[in-house]
Coordinates of C-alpha atoms in Angstrom, one line a residue:
X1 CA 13.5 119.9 95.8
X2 CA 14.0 123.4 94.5
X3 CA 17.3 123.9 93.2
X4 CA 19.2 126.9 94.8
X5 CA 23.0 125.8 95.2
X6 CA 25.2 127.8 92.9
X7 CA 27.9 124.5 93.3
X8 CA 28.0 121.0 94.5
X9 CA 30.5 119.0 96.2
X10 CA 30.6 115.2 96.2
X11 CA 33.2 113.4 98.1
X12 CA 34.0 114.8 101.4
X13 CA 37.0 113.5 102.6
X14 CA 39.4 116.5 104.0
X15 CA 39.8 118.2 100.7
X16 CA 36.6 117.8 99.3
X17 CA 35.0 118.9 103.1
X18 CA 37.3 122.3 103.1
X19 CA 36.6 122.8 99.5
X20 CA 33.0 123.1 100.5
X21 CA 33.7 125.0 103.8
X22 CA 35.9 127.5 101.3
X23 CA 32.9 128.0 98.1
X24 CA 30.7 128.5 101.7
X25 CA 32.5 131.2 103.4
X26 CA 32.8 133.1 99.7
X27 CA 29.0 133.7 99.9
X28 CA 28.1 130.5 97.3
X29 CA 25.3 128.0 98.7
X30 CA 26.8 124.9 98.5
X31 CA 25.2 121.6 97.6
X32 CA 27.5 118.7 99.5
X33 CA 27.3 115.3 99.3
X34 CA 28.7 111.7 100.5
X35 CA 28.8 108.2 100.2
X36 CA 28.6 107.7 104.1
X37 CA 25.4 110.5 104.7
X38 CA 27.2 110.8 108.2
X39 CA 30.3 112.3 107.0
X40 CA 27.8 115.2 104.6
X41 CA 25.5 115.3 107.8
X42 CA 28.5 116.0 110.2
X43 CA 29.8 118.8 108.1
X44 CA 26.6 120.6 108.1
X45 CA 26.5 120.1 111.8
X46 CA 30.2 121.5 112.9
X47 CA 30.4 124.2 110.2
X48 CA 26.8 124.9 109.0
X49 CA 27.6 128.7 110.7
X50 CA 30.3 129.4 107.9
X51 CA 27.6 129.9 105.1
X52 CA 24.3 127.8 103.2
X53 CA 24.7 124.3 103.0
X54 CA 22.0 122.3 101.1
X55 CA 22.0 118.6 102.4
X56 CA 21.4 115.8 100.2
X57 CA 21.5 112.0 100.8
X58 CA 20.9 110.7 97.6
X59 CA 23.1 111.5 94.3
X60 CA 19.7 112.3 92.4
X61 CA 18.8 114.8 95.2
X62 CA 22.0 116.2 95.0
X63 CA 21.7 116.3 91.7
X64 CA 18.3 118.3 92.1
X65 CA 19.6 120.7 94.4
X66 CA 21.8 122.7 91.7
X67 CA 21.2 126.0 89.5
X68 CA 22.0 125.1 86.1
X69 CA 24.3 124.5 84.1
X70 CA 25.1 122.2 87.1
X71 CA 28.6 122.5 88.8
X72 CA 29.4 119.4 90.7
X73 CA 33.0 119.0 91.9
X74 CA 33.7 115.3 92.4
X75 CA 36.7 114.9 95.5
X76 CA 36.8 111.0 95.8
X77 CA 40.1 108.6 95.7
X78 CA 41.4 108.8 91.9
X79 CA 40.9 105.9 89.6
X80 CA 38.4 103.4 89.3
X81 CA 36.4 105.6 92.1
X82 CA 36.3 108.5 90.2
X83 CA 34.9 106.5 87.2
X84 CA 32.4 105.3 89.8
X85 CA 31.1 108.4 90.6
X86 CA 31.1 109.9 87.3
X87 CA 28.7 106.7 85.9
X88 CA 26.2 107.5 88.7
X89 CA 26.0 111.5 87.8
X90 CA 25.7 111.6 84.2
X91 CA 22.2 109.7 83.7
X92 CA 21.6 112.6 86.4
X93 CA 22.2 116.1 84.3
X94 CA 21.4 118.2 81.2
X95 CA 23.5 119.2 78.3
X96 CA 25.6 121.7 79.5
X97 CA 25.9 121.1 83.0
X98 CA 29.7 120.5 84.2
X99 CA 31.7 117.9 86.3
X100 CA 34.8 119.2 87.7
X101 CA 37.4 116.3 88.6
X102 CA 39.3 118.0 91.2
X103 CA 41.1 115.0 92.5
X104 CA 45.1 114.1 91.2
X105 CA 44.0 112.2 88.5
X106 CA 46.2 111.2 86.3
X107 CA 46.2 113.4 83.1
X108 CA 45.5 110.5 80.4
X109 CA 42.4 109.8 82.4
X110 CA 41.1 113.3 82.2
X111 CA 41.2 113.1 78.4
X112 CA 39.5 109.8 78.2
X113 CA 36.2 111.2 80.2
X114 CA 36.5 114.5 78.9
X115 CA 35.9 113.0 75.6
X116 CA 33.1 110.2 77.3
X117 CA 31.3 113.3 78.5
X118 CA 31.3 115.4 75.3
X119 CA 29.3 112.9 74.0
X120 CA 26.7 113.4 76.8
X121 CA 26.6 117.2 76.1
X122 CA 28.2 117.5 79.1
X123 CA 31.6 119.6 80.1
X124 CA 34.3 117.8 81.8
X125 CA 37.1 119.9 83.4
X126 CA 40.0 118.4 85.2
X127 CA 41.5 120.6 87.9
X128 CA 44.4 120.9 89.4
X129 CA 44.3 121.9 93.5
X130 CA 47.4 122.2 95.1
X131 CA 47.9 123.7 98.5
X132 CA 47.1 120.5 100.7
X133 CA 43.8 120.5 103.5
X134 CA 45.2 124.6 104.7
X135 CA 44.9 125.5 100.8
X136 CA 41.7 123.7 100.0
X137 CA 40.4 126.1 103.1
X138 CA 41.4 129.1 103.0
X139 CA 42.7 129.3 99.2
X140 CA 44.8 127.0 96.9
X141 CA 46.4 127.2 93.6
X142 CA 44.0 126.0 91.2
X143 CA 44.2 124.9 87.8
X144 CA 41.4 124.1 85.3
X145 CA 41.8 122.4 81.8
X146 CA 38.2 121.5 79.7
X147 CA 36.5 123.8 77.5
X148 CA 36.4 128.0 77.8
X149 CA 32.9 127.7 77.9
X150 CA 32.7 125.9 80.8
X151 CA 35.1 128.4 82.3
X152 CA 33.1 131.2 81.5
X153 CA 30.5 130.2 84.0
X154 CA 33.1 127.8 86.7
X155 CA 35.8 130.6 86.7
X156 CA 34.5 133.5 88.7
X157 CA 34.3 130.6 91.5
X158 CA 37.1 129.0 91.5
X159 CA 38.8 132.4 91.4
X160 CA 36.8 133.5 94.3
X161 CA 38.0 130.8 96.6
X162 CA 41.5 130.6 95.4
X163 CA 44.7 132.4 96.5
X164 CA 45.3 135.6 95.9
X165 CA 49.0 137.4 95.3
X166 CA 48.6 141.4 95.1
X167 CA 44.9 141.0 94.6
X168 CA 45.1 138.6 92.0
X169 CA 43.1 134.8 91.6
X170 CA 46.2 131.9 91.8
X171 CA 43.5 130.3 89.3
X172 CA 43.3 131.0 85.4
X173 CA 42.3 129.0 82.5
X174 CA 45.2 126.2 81.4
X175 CA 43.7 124.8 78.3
X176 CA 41.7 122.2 77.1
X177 CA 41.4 118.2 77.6
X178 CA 43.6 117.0 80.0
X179 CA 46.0 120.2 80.5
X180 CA 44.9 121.2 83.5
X181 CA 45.7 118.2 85.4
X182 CA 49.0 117.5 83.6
X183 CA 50.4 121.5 85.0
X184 CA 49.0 120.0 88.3
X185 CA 51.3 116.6 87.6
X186 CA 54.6 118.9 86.6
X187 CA 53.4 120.9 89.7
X188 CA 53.8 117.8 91.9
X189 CA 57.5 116.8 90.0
X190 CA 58.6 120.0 90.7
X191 CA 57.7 119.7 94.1
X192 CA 59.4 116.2 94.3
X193 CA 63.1 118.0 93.4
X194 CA 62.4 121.3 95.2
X195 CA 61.9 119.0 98.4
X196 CA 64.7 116.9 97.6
X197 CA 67.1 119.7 97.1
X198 CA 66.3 121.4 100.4
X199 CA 66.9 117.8 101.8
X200 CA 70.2 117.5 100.6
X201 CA 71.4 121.5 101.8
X202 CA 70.2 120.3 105.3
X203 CA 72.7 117.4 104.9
X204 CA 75.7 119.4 103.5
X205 CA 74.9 121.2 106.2
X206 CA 74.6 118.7 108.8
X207 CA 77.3 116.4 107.7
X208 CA 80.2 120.0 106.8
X209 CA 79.2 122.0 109.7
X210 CA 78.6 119.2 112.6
X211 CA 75.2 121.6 113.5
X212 CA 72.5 120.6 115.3
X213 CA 68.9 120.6 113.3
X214 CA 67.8 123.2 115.3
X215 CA 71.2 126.0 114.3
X216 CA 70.3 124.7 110.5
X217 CA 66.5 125.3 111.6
X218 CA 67.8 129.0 111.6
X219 CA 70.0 128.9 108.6
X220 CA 67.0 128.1 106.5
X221 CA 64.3 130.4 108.5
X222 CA 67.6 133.3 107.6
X223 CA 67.2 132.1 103.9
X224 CA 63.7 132.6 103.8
X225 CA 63.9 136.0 104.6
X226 CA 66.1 136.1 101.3
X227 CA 65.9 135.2 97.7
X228 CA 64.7 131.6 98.4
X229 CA 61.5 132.8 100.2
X230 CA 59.1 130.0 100.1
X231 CA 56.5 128.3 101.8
X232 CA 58.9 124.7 101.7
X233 CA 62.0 126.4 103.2
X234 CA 59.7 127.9 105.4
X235 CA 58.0 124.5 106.4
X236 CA 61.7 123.1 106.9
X237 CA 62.8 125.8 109.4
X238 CA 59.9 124.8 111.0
X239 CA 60.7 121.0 111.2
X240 CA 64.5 121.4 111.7
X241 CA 63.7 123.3 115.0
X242 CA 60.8 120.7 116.3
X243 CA 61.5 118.9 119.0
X244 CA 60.0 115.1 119.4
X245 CA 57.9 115.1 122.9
X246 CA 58.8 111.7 123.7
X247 CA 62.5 111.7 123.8
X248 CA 63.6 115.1 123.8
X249 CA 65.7 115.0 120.6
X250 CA 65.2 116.6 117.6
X251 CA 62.3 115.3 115.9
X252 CA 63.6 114.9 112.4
X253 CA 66.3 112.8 113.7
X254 CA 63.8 110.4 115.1
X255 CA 62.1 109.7 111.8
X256 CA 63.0 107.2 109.4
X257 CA 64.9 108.0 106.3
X258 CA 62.4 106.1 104.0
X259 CA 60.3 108.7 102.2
X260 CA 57.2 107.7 100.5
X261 CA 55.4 108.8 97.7
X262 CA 52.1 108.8 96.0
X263 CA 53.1 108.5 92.3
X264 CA 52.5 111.7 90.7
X265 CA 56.6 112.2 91.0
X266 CA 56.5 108.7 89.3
X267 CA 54.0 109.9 86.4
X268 CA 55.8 112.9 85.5
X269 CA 59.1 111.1 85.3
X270 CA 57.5 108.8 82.9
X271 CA 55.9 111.4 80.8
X272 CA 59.4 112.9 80.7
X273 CA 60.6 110.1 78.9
X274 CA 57.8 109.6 76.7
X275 CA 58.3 113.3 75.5
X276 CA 62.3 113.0 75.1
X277 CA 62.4 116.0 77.7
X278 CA 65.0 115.8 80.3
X279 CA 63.6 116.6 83.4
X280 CA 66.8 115.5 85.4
X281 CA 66.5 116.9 88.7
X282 CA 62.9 116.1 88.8
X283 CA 63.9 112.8 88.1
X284 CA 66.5 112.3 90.6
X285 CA 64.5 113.5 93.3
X286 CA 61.8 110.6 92.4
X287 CA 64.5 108.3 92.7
X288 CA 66.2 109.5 95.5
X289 CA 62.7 108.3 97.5
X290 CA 63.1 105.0 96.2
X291 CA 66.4 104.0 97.2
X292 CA 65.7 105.5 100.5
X293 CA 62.7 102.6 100.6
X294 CA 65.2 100.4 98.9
X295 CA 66.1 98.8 102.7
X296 CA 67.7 95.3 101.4
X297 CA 70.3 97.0 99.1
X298 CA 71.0 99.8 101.7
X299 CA 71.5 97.0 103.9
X300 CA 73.9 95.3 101.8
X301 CA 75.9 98.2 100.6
X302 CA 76.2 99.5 104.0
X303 CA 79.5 98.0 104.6
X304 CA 80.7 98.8 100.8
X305 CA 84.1 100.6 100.7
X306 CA 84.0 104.9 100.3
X307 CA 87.9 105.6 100.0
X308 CA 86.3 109.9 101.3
X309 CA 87.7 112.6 103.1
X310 CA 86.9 114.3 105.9
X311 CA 85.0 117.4 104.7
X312 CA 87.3 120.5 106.3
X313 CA 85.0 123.5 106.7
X314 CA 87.3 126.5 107.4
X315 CA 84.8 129.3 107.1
X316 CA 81.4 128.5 108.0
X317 CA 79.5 131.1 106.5
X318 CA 81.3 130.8 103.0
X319 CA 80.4 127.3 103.3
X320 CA 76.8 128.6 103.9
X321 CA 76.8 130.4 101.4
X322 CA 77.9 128.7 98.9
X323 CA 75.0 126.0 99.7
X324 CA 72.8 128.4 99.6
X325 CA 73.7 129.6 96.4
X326 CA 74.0 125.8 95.1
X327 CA 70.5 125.3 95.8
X328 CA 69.4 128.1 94.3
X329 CA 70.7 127.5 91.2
X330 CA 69.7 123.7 91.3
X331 CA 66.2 124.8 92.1
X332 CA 66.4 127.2 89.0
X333 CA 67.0 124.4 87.0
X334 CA 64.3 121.9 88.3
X335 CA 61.8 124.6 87.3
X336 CA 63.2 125.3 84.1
X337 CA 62.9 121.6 83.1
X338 CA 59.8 121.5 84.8
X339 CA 58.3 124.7 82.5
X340 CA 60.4 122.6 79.6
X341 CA 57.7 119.5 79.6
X342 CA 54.7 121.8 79.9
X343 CA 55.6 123.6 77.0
X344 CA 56.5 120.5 75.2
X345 CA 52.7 118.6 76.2
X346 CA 51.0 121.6 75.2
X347 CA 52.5 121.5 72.0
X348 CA 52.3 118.0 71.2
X349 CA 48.5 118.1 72.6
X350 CA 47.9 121.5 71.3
X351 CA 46.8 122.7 74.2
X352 CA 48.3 126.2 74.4
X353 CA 49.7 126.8 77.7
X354 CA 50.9 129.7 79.3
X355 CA 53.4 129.6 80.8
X356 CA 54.1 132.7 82.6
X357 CA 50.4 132.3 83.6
X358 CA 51.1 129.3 85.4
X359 CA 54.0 130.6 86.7
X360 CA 51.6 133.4 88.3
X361 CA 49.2 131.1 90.1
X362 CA 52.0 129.2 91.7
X363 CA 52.9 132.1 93.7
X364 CA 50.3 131.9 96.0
X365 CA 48.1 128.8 97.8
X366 CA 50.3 125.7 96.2
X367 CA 52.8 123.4 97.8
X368 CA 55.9 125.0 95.3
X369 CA 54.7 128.9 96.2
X370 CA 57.8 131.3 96.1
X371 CA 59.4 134.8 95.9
X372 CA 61.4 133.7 92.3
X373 CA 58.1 132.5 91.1
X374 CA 57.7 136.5 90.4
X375 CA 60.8 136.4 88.0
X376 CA 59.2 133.2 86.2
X377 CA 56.2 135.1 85.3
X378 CA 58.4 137.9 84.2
X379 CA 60.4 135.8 82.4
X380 CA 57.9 134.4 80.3
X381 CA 56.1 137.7 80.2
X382 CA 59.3 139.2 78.5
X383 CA 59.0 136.3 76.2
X384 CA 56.6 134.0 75.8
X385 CA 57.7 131.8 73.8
X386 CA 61.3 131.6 76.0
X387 CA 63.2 128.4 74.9
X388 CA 65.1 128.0 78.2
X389 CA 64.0 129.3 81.7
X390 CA 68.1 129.4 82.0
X391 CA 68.6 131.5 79.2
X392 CA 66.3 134.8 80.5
X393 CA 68.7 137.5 81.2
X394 CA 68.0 137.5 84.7
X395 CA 68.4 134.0 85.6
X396 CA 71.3 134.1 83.8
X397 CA 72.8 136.0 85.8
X398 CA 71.6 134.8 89.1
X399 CA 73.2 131.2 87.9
X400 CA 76.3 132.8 86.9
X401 CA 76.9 134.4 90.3
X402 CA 76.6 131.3 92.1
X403 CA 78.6 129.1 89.7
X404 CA 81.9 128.6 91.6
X405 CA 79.4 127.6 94.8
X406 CA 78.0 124.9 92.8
X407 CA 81.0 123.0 91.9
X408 CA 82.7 123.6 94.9
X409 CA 79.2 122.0 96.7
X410 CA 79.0 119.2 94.2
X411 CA 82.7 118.6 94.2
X412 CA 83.3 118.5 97.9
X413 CA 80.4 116.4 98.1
X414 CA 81.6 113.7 95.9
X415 CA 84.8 113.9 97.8
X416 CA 83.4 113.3 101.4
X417 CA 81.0 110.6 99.9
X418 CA 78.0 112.8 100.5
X419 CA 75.1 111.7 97.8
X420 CA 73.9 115.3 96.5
X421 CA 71.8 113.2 93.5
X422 CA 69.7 116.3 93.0
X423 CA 72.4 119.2 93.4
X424 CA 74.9 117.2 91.2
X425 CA 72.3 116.1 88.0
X426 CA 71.0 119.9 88.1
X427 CA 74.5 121.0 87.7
X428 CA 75.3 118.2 85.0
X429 CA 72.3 119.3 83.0
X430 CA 73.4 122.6 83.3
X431 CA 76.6 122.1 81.3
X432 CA 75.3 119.8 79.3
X433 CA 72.5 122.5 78.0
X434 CA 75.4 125.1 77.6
X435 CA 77.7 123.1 75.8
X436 CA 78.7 123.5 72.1
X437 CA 79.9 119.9 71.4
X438 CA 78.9 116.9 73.5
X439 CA 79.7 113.4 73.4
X440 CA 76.4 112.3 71.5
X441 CA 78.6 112.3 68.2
X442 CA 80.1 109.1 69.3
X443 CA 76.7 107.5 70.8
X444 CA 75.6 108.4 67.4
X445 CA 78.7 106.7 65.6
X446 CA 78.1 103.6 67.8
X447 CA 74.2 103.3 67.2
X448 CA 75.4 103.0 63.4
X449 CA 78.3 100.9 63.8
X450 CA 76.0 98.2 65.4
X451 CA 72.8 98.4 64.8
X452 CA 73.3 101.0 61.4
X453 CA 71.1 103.4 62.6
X454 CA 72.2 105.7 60.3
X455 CA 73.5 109.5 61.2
X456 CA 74.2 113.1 60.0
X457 CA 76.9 114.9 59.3
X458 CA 77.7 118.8 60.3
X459 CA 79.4 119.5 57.1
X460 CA 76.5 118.4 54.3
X461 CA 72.8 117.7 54.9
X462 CA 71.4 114.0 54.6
X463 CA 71.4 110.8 56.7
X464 CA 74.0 108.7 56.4
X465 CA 75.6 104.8 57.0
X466 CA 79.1 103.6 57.0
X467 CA 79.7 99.7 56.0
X468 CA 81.5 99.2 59.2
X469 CA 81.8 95.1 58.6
X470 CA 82.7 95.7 54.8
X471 CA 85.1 98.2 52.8
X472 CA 83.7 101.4 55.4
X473 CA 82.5 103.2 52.5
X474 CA 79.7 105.6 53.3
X475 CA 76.7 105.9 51.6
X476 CA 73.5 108.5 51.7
X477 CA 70.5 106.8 52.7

């Protein structure tokens, strides 16, 4: 077979079938292949008029039918199918030729094989693809890690069939190893809180104003027209004014409050920990799905006592506002953590991340796209090496002015029994990060009066232990 496709796809499941439809309709012939032939032959048969298809049955053929260096794109399950896959292509290509994982693979995983397929010659690059089946079609937000040479030659496509915001690629270079799929993972966490925030504004507003989901339905499609532009307030504006077919209600009433989740919410969490970054809200949010799932210990506490009070809403659209403005700030927060355990990977990895550059291919194709994702890249374009999201003049004072909101959100919710795990954690961190004393002193104090884990002082350098069983002298250790 004379090769002639410029890129290959392997796997073509939804994503991996509109990633091949999307290289296609760019002008790029388009190697695709499947486990199932059927599923590779169908695709050539309903959409072989969107562009040049080369159809192959084997993995060697496949193989056969690329230009070097080789571009294969592998969009199978993660995990122990990936690995699969990968086994079968390598014996297949040259030094210099380049397998693009483009799956949500777990960023410890990406780093493993990068490192198998150096070995091989060969260039491994994990990619992040966010923007669900309608992305993967018609332009996502990608984001590649693995080498810059591999970029060099991968790049121009993936920018070609990304999103574009004011004519420019929502794809760019992350870094090496396994960066690219760990922005992907903080992508996801992000989205995790951003979805769990907007969850719990739709209750404040539910449970304060006694509105129907179709009058909040048109408080959040009036937000979007504002600051909090986004494609998930957007999608919730949407949902709040669906109606369910079968019994006339409104549909998100007849769903069940058990969300689910896929783990990458879960991975990002634990990398939190394992960095020593608080990632609060992200965190909350993650947990927030659980207990929804957690159906024997709702069922059990259903009955527990709640000693509230009936939530008085005198002005409705101060109480509006000020949710509005809670969320805003809360979701200013998630992202700042979120930007907070990028920049703390890169540097332990030594992966050199840009920030503000990820900033700028969010805005466009992803899940987490926004109008404030503009004053992110700003932000980090005014100074790259920004310490805290919250500390940039501008978000400073967009916080600042919706301060009183917050509490008076948080507060009333805590006071009408309203859980607000998100809202209340992002506002938490927030005075935690700004204070000039906190209670860590005495956690410190206790570590050493137990355990003599030793601490430091804020008058003299050194470490330090007190003999709390004997005479309490201190000593310098």
């Amino acid at each position: 077979m004379s090769a002639r496709a410029q890129i290959g796809v392997t796997g073509l499941a939804v994503m991996g079938r509109n990633l091949a439809r999307n290289f296609a309709r760019h002008g790029y012939t388009v190697a695709v292949h499947n486990r199932s032939f059927d599923r590779a032959r169908s695709l050539v048969a309903e959409h072989g008029g969107e562009g040049d298809f080369v159809l192959s049955e084997s993995m060697a053929d496949f193989v056969a039918s690329l230009e070097r260096p080789r571009k294969v794109v592998v969009m199978v399950k993660a995990g122990a199918a990936t690995d699969a896959v990968i086994d079968e292509l390598v014996p297949l290509l040259e030094d210099g030729d380049i397998v693009v994982d483009a799956g949500n693979a777990h960023f410890s995983d990406t780093i493993r094989r990068e490192r198998a397929l150096r070995d091989h010659g060969l260039h491994f690059v994990g990619t992040g693809v966010s923007g669900g089946e309608e992305g993967a079609l018609n332009g996502p937000s990608i984001m590649p890690g693995g080498t810059r040479e591999s970029y060099e030659s991968l790049g121009p496509l993936l920018e070609e069939i990304s999103a574009k915001v004011d004519g420019v690629p929502c794809c760019t270079y992350v870094g090496p190893g396994g960066a690219g799929h760990f922005v992907k993972m903080v992508h996801n966490g992000i989205e995790y809180a951003d979805m769990q925030l907007i969850a719990e504004a739709y209750d404040l507003l539910r449970r304060g104003l006694g509105a129907s989901a179709a009058e909040i339905g048109e408080i959040f499609a009036e937000w979007n027209r504002g600051d909090l532009e986004s494609f998930l307030i957007e999608t919730t504006a949407d949902v709040l004014r669906h109606v369910d077919a079968a019994t006339g209600q409104a549909f998100v009433d007849v769903v069940l409050d058990q969300a689910e989740q896929k783990g990458t919410g879960r991975w990002t969490v634990k990398n939190g920990l394992d960095l020593g970054v608080p990632i609060t809200g992200i965190a909350e949010a993650t947990f927030a799905r659980a207990l929804s799932g957690s159906v024997p210990q709702r069922t059990a506490g259903a009955g527990l006592p709640a000693h509230t009070r009936e939530w008085e809403v005198k002005d409705r659209e101060a109480f509006v506002e000020d949710v509005r403005l809670a969320l805003y700030a809360s979701k200013v927060v998630a992202y700042s953590q979120g930007f907070d355990q990028i920049a703390a990977a890169s540097a332990e990895n030594g992966w050199g991340i840009d920030r503000g550059a990820m900033a700028r291919i969010w805005r466009g194709g992803c899940i987490i796209r926004a109008r404030f994702l503009d004053r992110i890249t700003e932000a980090y374009e005014r100074d790259a090496g920004l310490p805290l999201l919250l500390a940039d003049p501008y978000f400073t004072e967009a916080v600042a002015g919706g301060l009183a909101s917050w509490r008076r959100v948080v507060a009333g919710a805590a006071g009408s029994g309203v859980p607000v795990p998100a809202f209340s954690s992002s506002l938490a961190y927030y005075d935690g990060v700004r204070a000039r004393r906190l209670p860590a002193a005495l956690v410190q104090a206790q570590r050493d009066f137990f355990g003599a884990h030793t601490y430091k002082r804020v008058d003299r350098d050194g470490t330090f232990h007190t003999d709390w069983s004997g005479d309490r002298t201190e000593t310098e250790v």
